[in-house]
Short mmCIF file of C-alpha atoms in Angstrom, two decimals:
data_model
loop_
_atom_site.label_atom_id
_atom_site.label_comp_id
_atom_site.label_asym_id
_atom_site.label_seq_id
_atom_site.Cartn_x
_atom_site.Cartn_y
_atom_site.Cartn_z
CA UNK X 1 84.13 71.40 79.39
CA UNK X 2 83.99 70.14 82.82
CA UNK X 3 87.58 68.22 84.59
CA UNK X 4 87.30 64.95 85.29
CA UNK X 5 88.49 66.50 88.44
CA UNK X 6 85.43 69.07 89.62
CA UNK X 7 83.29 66.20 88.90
CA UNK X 8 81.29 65.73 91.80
CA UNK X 9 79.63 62.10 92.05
CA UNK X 10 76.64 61.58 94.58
CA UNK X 11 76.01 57.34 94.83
CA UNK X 12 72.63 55.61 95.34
CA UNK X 13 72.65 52.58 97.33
CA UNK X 14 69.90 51.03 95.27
CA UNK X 15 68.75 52.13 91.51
CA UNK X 16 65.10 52.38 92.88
CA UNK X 17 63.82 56.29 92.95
CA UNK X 18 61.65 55.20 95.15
CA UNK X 19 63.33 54.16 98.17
CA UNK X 20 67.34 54.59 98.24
CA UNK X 21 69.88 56.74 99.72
CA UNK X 22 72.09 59.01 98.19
CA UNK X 23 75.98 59.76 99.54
CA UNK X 24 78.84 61.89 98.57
CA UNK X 25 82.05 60.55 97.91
CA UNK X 26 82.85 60.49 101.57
CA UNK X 27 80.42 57.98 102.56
CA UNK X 28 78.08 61.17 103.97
CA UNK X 29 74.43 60.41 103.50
CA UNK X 30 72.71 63.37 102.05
CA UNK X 31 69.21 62.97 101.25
CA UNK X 32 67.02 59.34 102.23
CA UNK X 33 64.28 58.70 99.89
CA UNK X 34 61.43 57.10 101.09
CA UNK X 35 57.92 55.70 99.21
CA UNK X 36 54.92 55.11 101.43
CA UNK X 37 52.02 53.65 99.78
CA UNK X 38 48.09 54.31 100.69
CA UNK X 39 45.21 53.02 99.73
CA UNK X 40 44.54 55.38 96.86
CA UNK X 41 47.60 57.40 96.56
CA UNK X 42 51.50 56.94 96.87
CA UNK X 43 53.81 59.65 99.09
CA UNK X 44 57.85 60.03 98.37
CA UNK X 45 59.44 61.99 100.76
CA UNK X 46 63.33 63.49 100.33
CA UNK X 47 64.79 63.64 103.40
CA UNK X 48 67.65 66.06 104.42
CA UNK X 49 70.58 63.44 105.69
CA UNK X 50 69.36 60.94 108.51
CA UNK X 51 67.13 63.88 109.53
CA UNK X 52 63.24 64.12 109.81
CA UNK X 53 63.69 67.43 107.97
CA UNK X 54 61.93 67.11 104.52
CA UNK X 55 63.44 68.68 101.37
CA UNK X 56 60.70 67.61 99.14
CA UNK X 57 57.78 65.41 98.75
CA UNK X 58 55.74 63.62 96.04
CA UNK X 59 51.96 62.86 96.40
CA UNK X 60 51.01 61.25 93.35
CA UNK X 61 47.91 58.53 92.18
CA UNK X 62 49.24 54.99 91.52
CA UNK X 63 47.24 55.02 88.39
CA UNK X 64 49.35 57.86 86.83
CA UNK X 65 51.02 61.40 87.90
CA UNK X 66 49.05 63.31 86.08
CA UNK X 67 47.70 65.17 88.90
CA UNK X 68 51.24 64.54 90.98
CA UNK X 69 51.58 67.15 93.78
CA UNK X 70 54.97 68.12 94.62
CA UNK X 71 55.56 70.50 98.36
CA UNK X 72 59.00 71.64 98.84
CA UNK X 73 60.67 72.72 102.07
CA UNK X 74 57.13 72.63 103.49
CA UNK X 75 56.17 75.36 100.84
CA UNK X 76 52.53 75.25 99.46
CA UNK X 77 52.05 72.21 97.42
CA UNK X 78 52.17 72.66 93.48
CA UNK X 79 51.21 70.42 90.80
CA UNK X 80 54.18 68.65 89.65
CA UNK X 81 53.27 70.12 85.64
CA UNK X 82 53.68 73.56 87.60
CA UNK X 83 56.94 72.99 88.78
CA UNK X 84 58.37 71.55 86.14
CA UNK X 85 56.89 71.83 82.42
CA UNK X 86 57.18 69.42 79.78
CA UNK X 87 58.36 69.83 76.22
CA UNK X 88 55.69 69.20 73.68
CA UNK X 89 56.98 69.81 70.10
CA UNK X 90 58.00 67.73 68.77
CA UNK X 91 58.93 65.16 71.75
CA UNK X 92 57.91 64.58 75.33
CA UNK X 93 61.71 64.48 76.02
CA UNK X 94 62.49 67.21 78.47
CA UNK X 95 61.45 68.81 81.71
CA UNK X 96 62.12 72.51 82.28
CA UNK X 97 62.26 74.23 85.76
CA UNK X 98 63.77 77.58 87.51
CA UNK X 99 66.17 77.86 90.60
CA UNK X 100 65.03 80.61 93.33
CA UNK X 101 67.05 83.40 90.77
CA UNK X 102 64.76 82.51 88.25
CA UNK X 103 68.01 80.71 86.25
CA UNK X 104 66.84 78.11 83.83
CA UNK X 105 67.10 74.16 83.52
CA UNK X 106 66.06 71.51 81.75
CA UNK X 107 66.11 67.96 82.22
CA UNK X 108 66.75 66.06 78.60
CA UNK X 109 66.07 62.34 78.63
CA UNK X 110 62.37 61.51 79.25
CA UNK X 111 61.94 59.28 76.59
CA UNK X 112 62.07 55.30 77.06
CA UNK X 113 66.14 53.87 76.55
CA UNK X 114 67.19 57.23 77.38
CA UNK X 115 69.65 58.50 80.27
CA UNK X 116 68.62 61.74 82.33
CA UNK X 117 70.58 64.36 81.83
CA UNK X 118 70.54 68.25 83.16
CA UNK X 119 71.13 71.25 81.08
CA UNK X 120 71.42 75.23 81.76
CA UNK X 121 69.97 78.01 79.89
CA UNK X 122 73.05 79.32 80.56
CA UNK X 123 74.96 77.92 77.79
CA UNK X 124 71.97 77.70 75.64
CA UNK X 125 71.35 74.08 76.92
CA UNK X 126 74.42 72.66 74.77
CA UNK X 127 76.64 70.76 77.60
CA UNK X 128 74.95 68.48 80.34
CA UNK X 129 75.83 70.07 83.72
CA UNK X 130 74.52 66.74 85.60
CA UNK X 131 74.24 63.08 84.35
CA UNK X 132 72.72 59.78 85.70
CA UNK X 133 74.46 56.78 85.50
CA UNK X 134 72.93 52.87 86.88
CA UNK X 135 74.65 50.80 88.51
CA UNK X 136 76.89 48.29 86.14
CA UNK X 137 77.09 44.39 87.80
CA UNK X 138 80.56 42.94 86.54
CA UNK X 139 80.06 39.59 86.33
CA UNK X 140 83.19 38.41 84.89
CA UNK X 141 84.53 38.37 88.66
CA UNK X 142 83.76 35.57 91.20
CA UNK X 143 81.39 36.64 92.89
CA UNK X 144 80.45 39.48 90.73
CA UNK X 145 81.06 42.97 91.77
CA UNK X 146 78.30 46.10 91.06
CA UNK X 147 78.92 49.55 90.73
CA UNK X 148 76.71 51.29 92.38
CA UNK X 149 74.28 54.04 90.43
CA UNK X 150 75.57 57.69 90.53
CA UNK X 151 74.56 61.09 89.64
CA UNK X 152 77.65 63.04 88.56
CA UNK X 153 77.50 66.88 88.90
CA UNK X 154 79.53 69.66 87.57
CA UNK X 155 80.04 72.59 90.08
CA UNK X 156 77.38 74.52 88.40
CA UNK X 157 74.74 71.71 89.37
CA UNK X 158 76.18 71.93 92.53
CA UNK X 159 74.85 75.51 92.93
CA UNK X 160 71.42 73.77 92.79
CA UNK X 161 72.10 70.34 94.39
CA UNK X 162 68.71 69.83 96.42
CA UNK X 163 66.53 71.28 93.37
CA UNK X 164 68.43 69.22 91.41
CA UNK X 165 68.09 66.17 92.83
CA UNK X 166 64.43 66.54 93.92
CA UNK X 167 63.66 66.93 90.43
CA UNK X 168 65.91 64.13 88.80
CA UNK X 169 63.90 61.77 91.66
CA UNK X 170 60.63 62.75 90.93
CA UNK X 171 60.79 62.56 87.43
CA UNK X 172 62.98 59.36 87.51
CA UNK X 173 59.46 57.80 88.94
CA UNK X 174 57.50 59.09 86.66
CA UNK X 175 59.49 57.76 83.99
CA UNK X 176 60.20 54.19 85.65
CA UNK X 177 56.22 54.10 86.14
CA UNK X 178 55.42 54.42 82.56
CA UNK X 179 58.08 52.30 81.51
CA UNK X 180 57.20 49.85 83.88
CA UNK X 181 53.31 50.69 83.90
CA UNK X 182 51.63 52.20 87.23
CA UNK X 183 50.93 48.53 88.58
CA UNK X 184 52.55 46.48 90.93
CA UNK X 185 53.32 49.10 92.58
CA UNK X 186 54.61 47.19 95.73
CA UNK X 187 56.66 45.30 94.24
CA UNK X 188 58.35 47.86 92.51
CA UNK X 189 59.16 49.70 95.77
CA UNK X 190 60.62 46.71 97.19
CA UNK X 191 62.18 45.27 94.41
CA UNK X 192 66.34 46.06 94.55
CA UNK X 193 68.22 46.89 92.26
CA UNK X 194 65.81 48.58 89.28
CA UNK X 195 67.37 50.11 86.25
CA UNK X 196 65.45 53.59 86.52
CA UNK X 197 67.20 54.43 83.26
CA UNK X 198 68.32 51.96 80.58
CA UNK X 199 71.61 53.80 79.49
CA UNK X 200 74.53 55.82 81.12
CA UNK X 201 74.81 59.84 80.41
CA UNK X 202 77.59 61.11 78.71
CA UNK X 203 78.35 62.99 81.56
#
């Protein structure tokens, strides 16, 4: 079991997968996410820090992302159900993936009212490594006072911190979209504060 004290907590400055920007606990911005929109298909980019340098991109339809494309480090671009297969049997609940070794992961939580969280073959997937948590408005204070939403990693996560948080994005829109349905795009994008999952992670 992981210390409360090698917890590592990365912040978002808005719940919204598709356009926010993610910080350590020292205020340094680490990846900018940012959603452009065309005419018949929809482009989220993961930027490295205030850079131009892209970690990862998704190209994806805004009628579904079935077909979603997904080009990392300006690699050759994959179908997102290549790089990351879903379970079948007996739920569409998880998301499994590899890490440049060839280690195994799988993201848990795909299912509507249900948090994201990341597991390790290492362990046989039996303790979440990573966990997503949205932000919490308190709003017995005057004004009210929000928490901002954070992904908290254990140091094995950390091994795999861009992979894993390319993948927790990506997936977190795919899973806001069909909980939200694949319309209204826009105003999705621009909305705020969006809970991209309805409950906190254990973790």
């Amino acid at each position: 079991m992981t210390s409360p004290l090698e917890i590592i907590t990365l912040t978002f400055s808005k719940d919204n997968p598709y356009n926010t920007t993610i910080t350590d606990a020292s205020g340094q911005v680490l990846y900018v996410v940012h959603t452009q929109s065309g005419k018949n298909a929809s482009t989220t980019r993961v930027f490295e820090g205030t850079s131009d340098t892209v970690a990862a991109q998704l190209t994806w339809s805004d009628t579904g992302l079935t077909l979603a494309k997904v080009t990392v480090r300006g690699g050759r671009e994959v179908l997102m159900s290549a790089w990351m297969s879903k379970s079948r049997i007996p739920f569409n609940d998880s998301a499994a993936f590899k890490d440049e070794n060839g280690r195994q992961y799988k993201w848990k939580g795909l299912a509507a009212g249900r948090a994201l969280e990341l597991y390790t073959k290492d362990d046989g997937y039996k303790q979440p490594i990573a966990g997503f948590h949205k932000s919490v408005t308190d709003r017995r204070q005057s004004p009210p006072t929000v928490t901002p939403a954070t992904l908290r990693l254990a140091p094995r996560a950390d091994e795999i911190r861009e992979l894993m948080v390319c993948s927790f994005l990506f997936l977190a829109i795919e899973k806001l979209s069909k909980e939200k349905g694949f319309g209204n795009l826009q105003n999705r994008m621009t909305g705020g504060q969006l809970g991209m999952i309805t409950t906190g992670s254990a973790m």
